[in-house]
Short mmCIF file of C-alpha atoms and ligand atoms in Angstrom, two decimals:
data_model
loop_
_atom_site.label_atom_id
_atom_site.label_comp_id
_atom_site.label_asym_id
_atom_site.label_seq_id
_atom_site.Cartn_x
_atom_site.Cartn_y
_atom_site.Cartn_z
CA MET A 1 0.00 0.00 0.00
CA PHE A 2 2.75 2.47 0.95
CA ALA A 3 5.10 3.50 -1.86
CA ARG A 4 7.78 5.16 0.23
CA ILE A 5 8.34 7.37 3.25
CA ASP A 6 7.27 10.87 2.23
CA HIS A 7 8.50 12.63 5.36
CA ILE A 8 9.03 12.37 9.07
CA GLY A 9 7.40 15.03 11.20
CA VAL A 10 9.33 16.52 14.11
CA ALA A 11 7.73 18.73 16.76
CA VAL A 12 9.93 21.67 17.75
CA ASP A 13 9.57 24.58 20.15
CA ASP A 14 12.29 26.69 18.53
CA LEU A 15 11.81 26.58 14.78
CA ASP A 16 14.81 28.75 13.92
CA ALA A 17 17.14 26.58 16.01
CA ALA A 18 15.72 23.41 14.44
CA ILE A 19 16.13 24.88 10.95
CA ALA A 20 19.73 25.81 11.75
CA LEU A 21 20.47 22.24 12.86
CA HIS A 22 18.94 20.66 9.75
CA GLU A 23 20.02 23.25 7.20
CA THR A 24 23.43 24.33 8.43
CA THR A 25 24.68 21.36 10.43
CA TYR A 26 23.01 18.53 8.48
CA GLY A 27 23.24 20.30 5.12
CA MET A 28 19.61 19.76 4.12
CA ALA A 29 17.99 22.23 1.72
CA LEU A 30 15.00 24.10 3.12
CA VAL A 31 12.45 23.89 0.31
CA HIS A 32 9.18 25.09 1.80
CA ARG A 33 7.81 27.15 4.69
CA GLU A 34 4.12 27.55 5.46
CA VAL A 35 1.74 28.60 8.21
CA MET A 36 -1.16 26.14 8.31
CA GLU A 37 -3.79 27.82 10.49
CA GLU A 38 -6.14 24.84 10.26
CA GLN A 39 -3.52 22.46 11.66
CA GLY A 40 -2.28 25.06 14.14
CA VAL A 41 1.34 24.90 12.99
CA GLU A 42 4.07 26.70 11.14
CA ALA A 43 5.87 24.01 9.15
CA VAL A 44 8.95 23.74 6.98
CA LEU A 45 10.15 21.00 4.68
CA LEU A 46 13.78 20.09 4.14
CA ASP A 47 14.99 17.74 1.44
CA VAL A 48 16.69 14.46 2.31
CA GLY A 49 17.20 12.80 -1.05
CA GLU A 50 13.70 12.25 -2.41
CA ASN A 51 12.23 12.36 1.11
CA HIS A 52 11.70 15.16 3.58
CA VAL A 53 11.90 16.21 7.17
CA GLU A 54 8.92 18.30 8.27
CA LEU A 55 9.56 20.57 11.25
CA LEU A 56 6.40 21.61 13.10
CA ARG A 57 6.09 24.57 15.46
CA PRO A 58 2.72 25.00 17.17
CA LEU A 59 0.94 28.33 16.71
CA ALA A 60 -0.59 28.01 20.20
CA ASP A 61 -0.46 25.75 23.25
CA ASP A 62 -3.98 24.40 22.69
CA THR A 63 -3.20 22.92 19.27
CA PRO A 64 -2.42 19.21 18.71
CA VAL A 65 1.32 19.88 18.32
CA GLY A 66 1.26 22.33 21.24
CA LYS A 67 -0.29 19.65 23.46
CA PHE A 68 2.23 17.11 22.16
CA LEU A 69 5.12 19.41 23.13
CA ALA A 70 3.62 20.05 26.57
CA SER A 71 3.30 16.34 27.35
CA ARG A 72 6.22 14.77 25.46
CA GLY A 73 8.62 17.60 24.67
CA PRO A 74 10.26 18.19 21.29
CA GLY A 75 10.91 15.15 19.12
CA LEU A 76 9.62 12.71 16.55
CA HIS A 77 5.91 13.41 15.98
CA HIS A 78 4.75 11.34 13.01
CA VAL A 79 5.79 9.30 10.00
CA ALA A 80 4.20 10.02 6.62
CA TYR A 81 3.92 7.45 3.85
CA GLN A 82 3.15 8.24 0.25
CA VAL A 83 0.35 6.34 -1.45
CA ALA A 84 -0.71 6.44 -5.09
CA ASP A 85 -4.43 6.73 -4.28
CA ILE A 86 -5.38 8.13 -0.87
CA GLU A 87 -9.08 7.26 -1.21
CA ALA A 88 -8.22 3.64 -1.99
CA ALA A 89 -5.73 3.54 0.89
CA LEU A 90 -8.35 4.88 3.34
CA THR A 91 -10.86 2.30 2.12
CA ALA A 92 -8.32 -0.50 2.54
CA LEU A 93 -7.31 0.68 6.02
CA ARG A 94 -10.94 1.03 7.09
CA SER A 95 -11.75 -2.48 5.90
CA ALA A 96 -8.76 -3.75 7.90
CA ASP A 97 -10.29 -2.11 11.03
CA VAL A 98 -7.50 0.43 11.30
CA GLY A 99 -8.64 3.46 13.29
CA LEU A 100 -8.56 6.69 11.29
CA ILE A 101 -8.31 10.22 12.64
CA ASP A 102 -9.37 11.51 9.21
CA GLU A 103 -12.14 9.59 7.47
CA THR A 104 -11.65 11.76 4.42
CA PRO A 105 -8.48 13.48 3.14
CA ARG A 106 -7.68 16.98 4.29
CA THR A 107 -5.27 19.54 2.89
CA GLY A 108 -1.71 19.12 4.14
CA ILE A 109 1.52 20.94 3.54
CA ARG A 110 2.17 22.20 -0.01
CA SER A 111 -1.50 21.56 -0.85
CA SER A 112 -0.99 17.80 -0.50
CA ARG A 113 -3.93 15.53 0.33
CA VAL A 114 -3.32 13.80 3.64
CA ALA A 115 -5.05 11.71 6.29
CA PHE A 116 -3.90 10.55 9.72
CA VAL A 117 -4.13 7.03 11.12
CA HIS A 118 -4.72 6.73 14.84
CA PRO A 119 -1.55 5.79 16.72
CA LYS A 120 -3.56 3.21 18.72
CA SER A 121 -4.01 1.32 15.44
CA ALA A 122 -0.43 1.88 14.29
CA GLY A 123 1.81 0.54 17.03
CA GLY A 124 1.89 3.84 18.85
CA VAL A 125 3.13 5.75 15.81
CA LEU A 126 1.05 8.66 14.58
CA THR A 127 0.93 7.80 10.89
CA GLU A 128 0.11 10.14 8.03
CA ILE A 129 -0.64 9.05 4.50
CA VAL A 130 0.06 11.48 1.67
CO1 CO B 1 3.36 15.52 8.10
#
């Protein structure tokens, strides 16, 4: 079902410091920066070969990433897999009794179509399909 890892999402409290680590120290190219009001984050994408790292800074404490930071601190937040057909993937996951946070795709970073799988159905890993 999954073609490849699209990106890993990392929750950060200091976006500039996280960008400096990835861009300057790791040598990754920053290719996109976006405020996504609906998701409550400012996010950037950095290239790692054909994959990406997505850094997520919450816009407020009462957002999903803000709550994540408060309870778990900065760190790995989710893994995103690319699929060829997101509707077909959601149908297949639903028929396999996998719990979905998003029953239908929503708009993700760079106008992608995304949906999240519940971590309780995914071995504790918040899983995004793109
Ligand atoms: Co993501």
